[in-house]
Coordinates of C-alpha atoms and ligand atoms in Angstrom, one line a residue:
M121 CA 0.0 0.0 0.0
N122 CA 1.4 3.4 -0.9
Y123 CA 0.9 6.7 1.0
N124 CA -2.1 7.8 -1.1
Q125 CA -3.8 4.5 -0.7
A126 CA -3.2 4.6 3.1
L127 CA -4.6 8.2 3.2
E128 CA -7.7 7.0 1.3
K129 CA -8.3 4.1 3.6
L130 CA -7.8 6.2 6.7
T131 CA -10.1 9.0 5.4
Q132 CA -12.8 6.4 5.0
Y133 CA -12.6 5.6 8.8
D134 CA -11.8 9.1 9.9
Q135 CA -8.3 8.2 11.2
I136 CA -5.9 10.3 9.1
H137 CA -4.1 11.5 12.2
L138 CA -2.2 8.2 12.1
L139 CA -0.1 9.7 9.3
K140 CA 0.7 12.8 11.3
F141 CA 4.4 11.9 11.9
Y142 CA 4.9 10.0 8.5
K143 CA 7.2 12.7 7.0
E144 CA 9.6 12.4 10.0
L145 CA 10.1 8.7 9.4
D146 CA 12.9 7.0 7.5
D147 CA 12.0 4.7 4.5
D148 CA 11.9 1.5 6.5
K149 CA 9.6 3.0 9.2
Q150 CA 7.4 4.5 6.6
R151 CA 7.0 1.1 4.9
E152 CA 6.2 -0.5 8.3
L153 CA 3.5 2.0 9.0
L154 CA 1.9 1.7 5.6
L155 CA 1.9 -2.1 5.9
Q156 CA 0.2 -1.9 9.3
I157 CA -2.4 0.5 7.9
E158 CA -3.0 -2.0 5.1
E159 CA -3.4 -4.9 7.5
T160 CA -5.5 -3.3 10.2
D161 CA -9.3 -3.7 10.2
F162 CA -10.5 -0.2 11.2
S163 CA -14.1 -1.2 10.8
I164 CA -13.9 -2.6 14.4
V165 CA -13.9 0.9 15.7
E166 CA -17.5 1.3 14.3
N167 CA -18.6 -0.9 17.2
L168 CA -18.3 2.1 19.5
K169 CA -21.4 3.4 17.9
H170 CA -23.5 0.3 18.7
R171 CA -22.5 -0.1 22.3
A172 CA -26.0 -0.2 23.6
S173 CA -26.9 -3.3 21.7
E174 CA -24.1 -5.2 23.5
T175 CA -26.2 -5.5 26.7
K176 CA -29.4 -6.9 25.1
R177 CA -29.9 -10.4 26.5
G178 CA -32.5 -13.1 26.0
K179 CA -34.5 -14.7 28.7
I180 CA -32.2 -15.9 31.5
T181 CA -33.1 -19.1 33.4
P182 CA -31.1 -21.4 35.7
I183 CA -29.1 -24.4 34.3
A184 CA -28.5 -27.6 36.3
S185 CA -24.9 -28.3 37.1
M186 CA -23.3 -31.7 37.8
E187 CA -22.4 -31.3 41.4
I188 CA -19.6 -32.9 43.5
D189 CA -21.8 -35.7 45.1
E190 CA -22.9 -36.9 41.7
I191 CA -19.4 -36.7 40.3
E192 CA -18.0 -38.6 43.3
K193 CA -20.6 -41.4 42.7
N194 CA -19.5 -41.8 39.1
K195 CA -15.8 -40.9 39.5
S196 CA -14.1 -44.1 38.5
R197 CA -16.4 -44.6 35.5
F198 CA -15.8 -41.0 34.3
E199 CA -12.1 -41.3 35.0
S200 CA -11.6 -44.4 32.9
L201 CA -13.7 -42.9 30.1
G202 CA -11.5 -39.8 30.2
L203 CA -8.2 -41.7 30.4
D204 CA -9.2 -43.9 27.5
A205 CA -9.9 -40.8 25.4
I206 CA -6.5 -39.3 26.3
K207 CA -4.7 -42.6 25.6
R208 CA -6.4 -42.7 22.1
Q209 CA -5.2 -39.0 21.6
K210 CA -8.7 -37.8 21.4
V211 CA -8.0 -34.8 23.7
G212 CA -5.7 -31.8 23.2
A213 CA -5.1 -28.8 25.5
V214 CA -5.0 -25.1 24.6
L215 CA -3.3 -22.7 26.9
L216 CA -4.7 -19.1 26.4
A217 CA -1.6 -17.0 27.1
G218 CA -2.1 -14.1 24.7
G219 CA -3.4 -11.7 27.3
M220 CA -1.5 -8.6 28.5
G221 CA -1.9 -9.3 32.2
T222 CA -2.0 -5.5 32.8
R223 CA -3.5 -5.9 36.3
L224 CA -0.5 -7.9 37.5
G225 CA 1.7 -4.9 36.5
S226 CA 4.5 -6.8 34.9
D227 CA 5.7 -6.1 31.3
E228 CA 6.5 -9.8 30.9
P229 CA 4.1 -12.5 29.7
K230 CA 2.1 -13.5 32.8
G231 CA 3.4 -17.1 32.6
V232 CA 7.0 -16.2 33.2
Y233 CA 6.1 -14.6 36.6
N234 CA 8.0 -16.4 39.4
I235 CA 5.7 -17.1 42.3
G236 CA 8.2 -19.2 44.2
L237 CA 9.4 -18.2 47.7
T238 CA 12.3 -20.5 48.5
K239 CA 12.9 -21.7 44.9
D240 CA 11.9 -20.6 41.4
L241 CA 8.4 -21.6 40.5
Y242 CA 7.0 -19.9 37.4
I243 CA 3.3 -19.7 36.5
F244 CA 4.0 -21.7 33.3
E245 CA 5.8 -24.3 35.3
C246 CA 2.8 -24.8 37.7
L247 CA 0.6 -25.4 34.6
M248 CA 3.0 -27.8 33.0
N249 CA 3.4 -29.7 36.3
N250 CA -0.4 -30.0 36.5
L251 CA -0.6 -31.3 32.9
M252 CA 2.3 -33.7 33.6
D253 CA 0.2 -35.3 36.4
V254 CA -2.3 -36.5 33.8
V255 CA 0.4 -37.4 31.3
N256 CA 2.0 -39.7 33.9
K257 CA -1.3 -41.2 34.8
A258 CA -2.4 -41.9 31.2
G259 CA 1.1 -42.8 30.0
K260 CA 0.4 -40.6 26.9
W261 CA 1.4 -37.0 26.0
V262 CA -1.4 -34.6 25.6
P263 CA -0.9 -32.4 22.5
L264 CA -0.6 -28.8 23.8
F265 CA -1.3 -25.7 21.8
I266 CA -0.2 -22.4 23.3
M267 CA -1.8 -19.1 22.2
T268 CA 0.4 -16.0 22.3
S269 CA 0.1 -12.6 20.8
D270 CA 2.5 -10.3 18.9
K271 CA 3.2 -8.7 22.2
N272 CA 4.6 -11.7 24.0
H273 CA 5.2 -14.5 21.4
E274 CA 9.1 -14.4 21.2
R275 CA 9.5 -14.2 25.0
T276 CA 7.0 -17.0 25.7
V277 CA 8.6 -19.4 23.1
G278 CA 12.1 -18.5 24.3
F279 CA 11.1 -19.0 27.9
F280 CA 9.8 -22.5 27.3
K281 CA 12.9 -23.4 25.4
E282 CA 15.2 -22.0 28.1
H283 CA 13.4 -24.2 30.6
D284 CA 13.3 -27.3 28.4
F285 CA 9.5 -27.1 28.3
F286 CA 9.5 -27.9 32.0
G287 CA 10.0 -31.6 31.2
Y288 CA 7.3 -31.7 28.5
K289 CA 7.9 -33.3 25.1
D290 CA 8.7 -30.3 22.9
D291 CA 7.4 -31.8 19.7
M292 CA 4.0 -32.2 21.4
V293 CA 3.8 -28.4 21.9
W294 CA 2.7 -25.9 19.2
F295 CA 2.7 -22.1 19.6
F296 CA 0.3 -19.9 17.6
K297 CA -0.4 -16.2 17.6
Q298 CA -3.8 -14.7 18.1
E299 CA -5.1 -11.7 16.1
M300 CA -4.6 -8.1 17.2
A301 CA -7.1 -5.2 17.2
P302 CA -6.4 -1.4 17.1
A303 CA -6.8 0.5 20.4
V304 CA -8.6 3.8 20.5
D305 CA -9.0 6.9 22.8
F306 CA -12.4 7.7 24.3
E307 CA -13.3 9.6 21.1
G308 CA -12.7 6.6 18.9
K309 CA -9.4 7.8 17.4
V310 CA -6.9 5.0 16.9
L311 CA -3.8 5.6 19.1
L312 CA -0.2 5.5 18.0
E313 CA 2.2 3.4 20.0
T314 CA 5.2 5.1 18.3
K315 CA 5.4 7.4 15.3
S316 CA 5.5 4.4 13.0
K317 CA 3.3 2.0 14.9
I318 CA -0.4 1.9 15.5
S319 CA -1.3 0.9 19.0
T320 CA -2.8 -2.6 18.9
S321 CA -3.7 -5.1 21.6
P322 CA -4.7 -8.8 21.6
N323 CA -8.3 -9.1 20.4
G324 CA -9.5 -11.1 23.4
N325 CA -9.5 -14.8 24.1
G326 CA -12.7 -15.6 22.1
G327 CA -10.8 -15.8 18.7
W328 CA -8.6 -18.8 19.8
F329 CA -10.2 -21.4 17.5
V330 CA -10.1 -19.1 14.5
S331 CA -6.5 -18.3 15.2
L332 CA -5.6 -22.0 15.6
D333 CA -7.2 -22.5 12.2
R334 CA -5.4 -19.5 10.6
N335 CA -2.1 -21.0 11.8
G336 CA -2.9 -24.3 10.1
L337 CA -3.3 -26.1 13.4
V338 CA -6.9 -27.3 12.9
D339 CA -5.6 -29.5 10.1
K340 CA -3.0 -30.8 12.6
I341 CA -5.8 -31.5 15.1
H342 CA -7.6 -33.6 12.4
E343 CA -4.4 -35.3 11.4
M344 CA -3.9 -36.4 15.1
G345 CA -7.5 -37.4 15.5
I346 CA -8.2 -35.0 18.3
E347 CA -11.9 -34.7 19.0
W348 CA -11.9 -32.6 22.2
L349 CA -10.0 -29.4 23.2
N350 CA -9.5 -28.4 26.8
I351 CA -8.9 -24.7 26.9
F352 CA -7.6 -23.1 30.0
A353 CA -6.4 -19.7 31.3
V354 CA -2.7 -18.9 32.0
D355 CA -3.5 -17.5 35.5
N356 CA -5.1 -20.3 37.4
V357 CA -2.1 -22.1 38.9
L358 CA -4.2 -24.8 40.7
Q359 CA -6.4 -26.0 37.8
K360 CA -6.4 -29.5 36.5
I361 CA -5.7 -29.7 32.8
A362 CA -7.1 -32.5 30.7
D363 CA -8.7 -33.8 33.8
P364 CA -9.9 -37.3 33.0
V365 CA -12.9 -37.1 35.3
F366 CA -14.1 -33.9 33.6
I367 CA -13.4 -35.3 30.2
G368 CA -15.3 -38.6 31.0
A369 CA -18.3 -36.7 32.4
S370 CA -18.5 -34.4 29.3
I371 CA -18.3 -37.4 26.9
D372 CA -20.8 -39.4 29.0
S373 CA -23.2 -36.5 29.0
A374 CA -22.9 -36.1 25.2
V375 CA -22.6 -32.3 25.4
E376 CA -20.8 -30.0 23.0
V377 CA -19.0 -28.3 25.8
G378 CA -18.1 -29.0 29.4
A379 CA -17.5 -26.0 31.7
K380 CA -15.7 -26.3 35.0
V381 CA -17.5 -24.2 37.6
V382 CA -17.1 -23.4 41.2
R383 CA -19.8 -22.7 43.8
K384 CA -20.0 -18.9 44.3
A385 CA -18.6 -17.6 47.5
A386 CA -21.5 -15.1 47.8
P387 CA -24.6 -14.4 45.7
D388 CA -22.9 -11.1 44.5
E389 CA -19.5 -12.6 43.8
K390 CA -17.9 -11.0 40.7
V391 CA -17.8 -14.0 38.4
G392 CA -19.6 -15.0 35.2
V393 CA -22.4 -17.4 36.0
M394 CA -23.7 -20.4 34.0
C395 CA -27.3 -20.1 32.9
L396 CA -29.6 -20.7 30.1
E397 CA -30.4 -17.8 27.8
D398 CA -33.5 -18.4 25.7
G399 CA -33.1 -22.1 26.5
R400 CA -29.5 -22.3 25.3
P401 CA -26.4 -22.5 27.4
S402 CA -24.9 -19.1 28.3
I403 CA -23.0 -17.1 30.8
V404 CA -24.2 -13.9 32.5
E405 CA -21.8 -11.5 34.0
Y406 CA -22.4 -10.8 37.7
Y407 CA -23.6 -7.2 37.0
E408 CA -26.3 -8.6 34.6
L409 CA -27.9 -10.6 37.4
T410 CA -30.8 -8.7 39.0
E411 CA -31.3 -8.6 42.8
Q412 CA -34.2 -11.0 42.3
M413 CA -32.1 -13.5 40.3
R414 CA -29.3 -13.4 42.8
A415 CA -31.8 -14.3 45.6
E416 CA -33.7 -16.9 43.6
R417 CA -33.6 -20.5 45.0
N418 CA -34.0 -23.8 43.3
E419 CA -36.0 -26.8 44.5
K420 CA -33.1 -27.9 46.8
G421 CA -33.3 -24.5 48.5
E422 CA -30.0 -23.4 47.1
Y423 CA -29.2 -20.3 45.0
A424 CA -30.4 -20.9 41.5
Y425 CA -27.5 -19.0 39.9
N426 CA -24.8 -20.5 42.1
F427 CA -22.0 -21.6 39.8
G428 CA -19.3 -19.4 38.4
V429 CA -17.1 -20.3 35.4
I430 CA -13.3 -20.5 35.8
L431 CA -12.2 -20.4 32.2
N432 CA -11.6 -24.1 31.9
Y433 CA -13.7 -25.7 29.1
L434 CA -13.8 -28.9 27.1
F435 CA -15.0 -28.2 23.6
S436 CA -16.0 -30.7 21.0
V437 CA -13.9 -30.0 17.9
S438 CA -16.8 -30.7 15.5
A439 CA -19.0 -28.2 17.4
L440 CA -16.3 -25.6 17.2
E441 CA -16.0 -26.1 13.5
R442 CA -19.7 -25.6 13.1
I443 CA -19.7 -22.3 14.9
M444 CA -16.4 -21.1 13.6
S445 CA -18.0 -18.7 11.1
H446 CA -20.4 -17.2 13.7
K447 CA -19.4 -13.7 14.5
L448 CA -18.9 -13.2 18.3
C449 CA -19.9 -9.9 19.8
L450 CA -17.1 -7.4 20.5
H451 CA -16.7 -6.2 24.0
I452 CA -15.4 -2.7 24.5
V453 CA -13.1 -2.5 27.5
E454 CA -11.7 0.6 29.1
K455 CA -7.9 0.2 29.6
K456 CA -4.7 2.0 30.3
I457 CA -3.0 2.2 26.9
S458 CA 0.5 3.5 26.5
C459 CA 0.6 5.8 23.5
L460 CA 1.8 9.1 22.0
D461 CA 0.2 12.4 22.7
E462 CA -0.7 15.0 20.1
A463 CA 2.9 16.3 20.1
G464 CA 4.4 12.8 19.7
N465 CA 5.5 12.3 23.4
E466 CA 5.1 8.9 25.0
I467 CA 2.5 8.6 27.7
K468 CA 2.1 5.8 30.2
P469 CA -1.3 6.6 31.8
N470 CA -2.2 5.7 35.4
E471 CA -5.9 5.7 34.6
P472 CA -7.8 4.2 31.7
N473 CA -7.4 6.5 28.6
G474 CA -9.2 4.5 25.9
Y475 CA -10.8 1.3 24.7
K476 CA -9.7 -2.1 23.5
F477 CA -11.9 -4.4 21.5
E478 CA -12.2 -8.0 22.7
Q479 CA -14.0 -11.2 21.8
L480 CA -14.5 -13.5 24.8
V481 CA -14.6 -17.3 25.1
L482 CA -17.8 -17.0 27.2
D483 CA -19.7 -15.8 24.2
M484 CA -18.8 -19.1 22.3
I485 CA -20.9 -21.0 24.9
H486 CA -24.1 -19.5 23.8
E487 CA -23.5 -20.6 20.2
L488 CA -23.5 -24.2 21.2
E489 CA -26.4 -26.6 21.7
S490 CA -25.5 -28.1 25.0
C491 CA -23.2 -27.6 28.0
L492 CA -22.3 -29.5 31.1
P493 CA -21.5 -27.2 34.0
F494 CA -19.1 -29.5 36.1
E495 CA -18.5 -28.5 39.7
V496 CA -15.0 -28.5 41.1
I497 CA -13.9 -27.6 44.6
R498 CA -12.7 -24.0 44.6
E499 CA -9.9 -24.5 47.2
K500 CA -8.5 -27.3 45.1
E501 CA -8.8 -26.0 41.6
F502 CA -9.1 -22.3 41.5
A503 CA -6.2 -20.0 42.3
P504 CA -6.3 -17.2 39.7
I505 CA -3.5 -14.7 39.6
K506 CA -5.0 -11.4 38.3
N507 CA -3.4 -8.8 40.7
A508 CA -0.1 -8.5 42.5
T509 CA -1.8 -8.1 45.9
G510 CA -5.3 -8.4 47.3
V511 CA -8.1 -10.4 45.7
D512 CA -7.1 -13.1 43.2
S513 CA -3.4 -12.2 43.5
V514 CA 0.0 -13.7 43.8
E515 CA -0.5 -13.7 47.6
T516 CA -3.9 -15.6 47.6
A517 CA -2.6 -18.1 45.0
R518 CA 0.5 -18.8 47.1
E519 CA -1.7 -19.6 50.1
L520 CA -3.9 -21.9 48.1
L521 CA -0.9 -23.7 46.5
K522 CA 0.6 -24.2 50.0
K523 CA -2.8 -25.6 51.3
N524 CA -2.6 -28.1 48.4
G525 CA 0.8 -29.3 49.4
I526 CA 2.8 -27.5 46.7
E527 CA 6.2 -26.4 47.8
L528 CA 7.0 -22.8 47.1
Ligands
LIG102 P1 -7.9 -11.8 31.4 O1 -9.3 -11.5 31.2 O2 -7.4 -12.0 32.8 O3 -7.0 -10.7 30.6 O4 -7.5 -13.1 30.6 P2 -5.5 -10.4 30.7 O5 -5.2 -9.6 29.4 O6 -4.6 -11.6 30.8 O7 -5.2 -9.6 32.0 P3 -5.6 -8.0 32.3 O8 -7.1 -7.9 32.2 O9 -4.8 -7.2 31.3 O10 -5.0 -7.9 33.7 C1 -8.0 -14.4 30.9 C2 -7.3 -15.4 30.0 O11 -7.4 -15.2 28.7 C3 -6.2 -15.0 28.0 C4 -5.2 -14.5 29.2 O12 -3.9 -14.8 28.8 C5 -5.7 -15.4 30.3 O13 -5.3 -16.7 30.2 N1 -6.3 -13.9 27.0 C6 -6.9 -12.8 27.3 C7 -5.8 -14.2 25.8 O14 -5.2 -15.3 25.5 N2 -5.9 -13.2 24.8 C8 -6.5 -12.0 25.0 O15 -6.6 -11.2 24.1 C9 -7.0 -11.8 26.3

């Protein structure tokens, strides 16, 4: 794309300010900027105009979860079903590690964070240890796909190599990059990260299957005969990955997706809650639950909306392929975005200064026909690291790891 073509494209989206410093750049930098303008989908920014429609929901009703007592009764049957699927290489795992982890406040990928106290123990290492438990039990490697973004890809891949994949078989691990989206100020003007670079950020965790496909890995998945993909977040250091009991229960229930859930700590806890929306599986955010819904009880006398999701799902590959072309809604999220000011000076804001556009995994659930919410015990499987201190932090995760006998 040449300068005039770039100008034409930017005029169409009212973003010509992105060429403001063009004349100051050397040839290479000019080419880089033009290429980025060519590749960027500015139509995303139009979503700012339709924000109101984002909140329109269907009729929300409760969904039944498979609870601990029922799981315990069937545990050995589920476990052998799950182990059998792993042994036949029907199950792959997908680590979602493309996020920016801004709340943790480190410039590094979240997974390289060292949470050890008397020894090194990296977040990635905790996850690999958890996956190794299953590999050892099944006597079979679980193919692992790791999603990164432009912002952290090299560092993530390098880190795994430096640490010999934490004992994992390196040819059973595939890295792939997710897509990026432009970031804007509150007026909808795309921000510049440098004079030659548009500010972009990872486009949320909802595009993971499309990104897998764009990187040729869905073909690989077919080649290997994988039928189920267990996706999981980078920040929950206690979670079980490719958990045979969960896999067995999902297969046995013949659902399109299994979702690990925990009992909410309080009716107003800030977690996404499993429900039905117009009769289909769905997840409502805590702020979408009305007072009445929060207080509603089921026939057992328990809260009807009692189970929160922990971003650990088992998806059927064929169901994912069916919904792959469905457009997920874009969430507009206020964030602190490092950028240039009008004069071209770098700013690192302390308060949110603009919006990022994100697709979320939770919106994929509503596209599917059936879901099994599968209860896990919070203290044993949920230690998310979102913040450096306080709620869902390094501190709380360390406590939970210690309680579960993990040496720090
Ligand atoms: P979070 O919602 O916690 O976002 O991600 P984040 O970007 O990591 O952290 P903050 O909000 O900036 O502090 C939940 C999971 O989804 C992944 C994250 O890596 C994490 O495993 N994720 C998030 C992606 O893979 N890509 C994204 O674009 C966003």
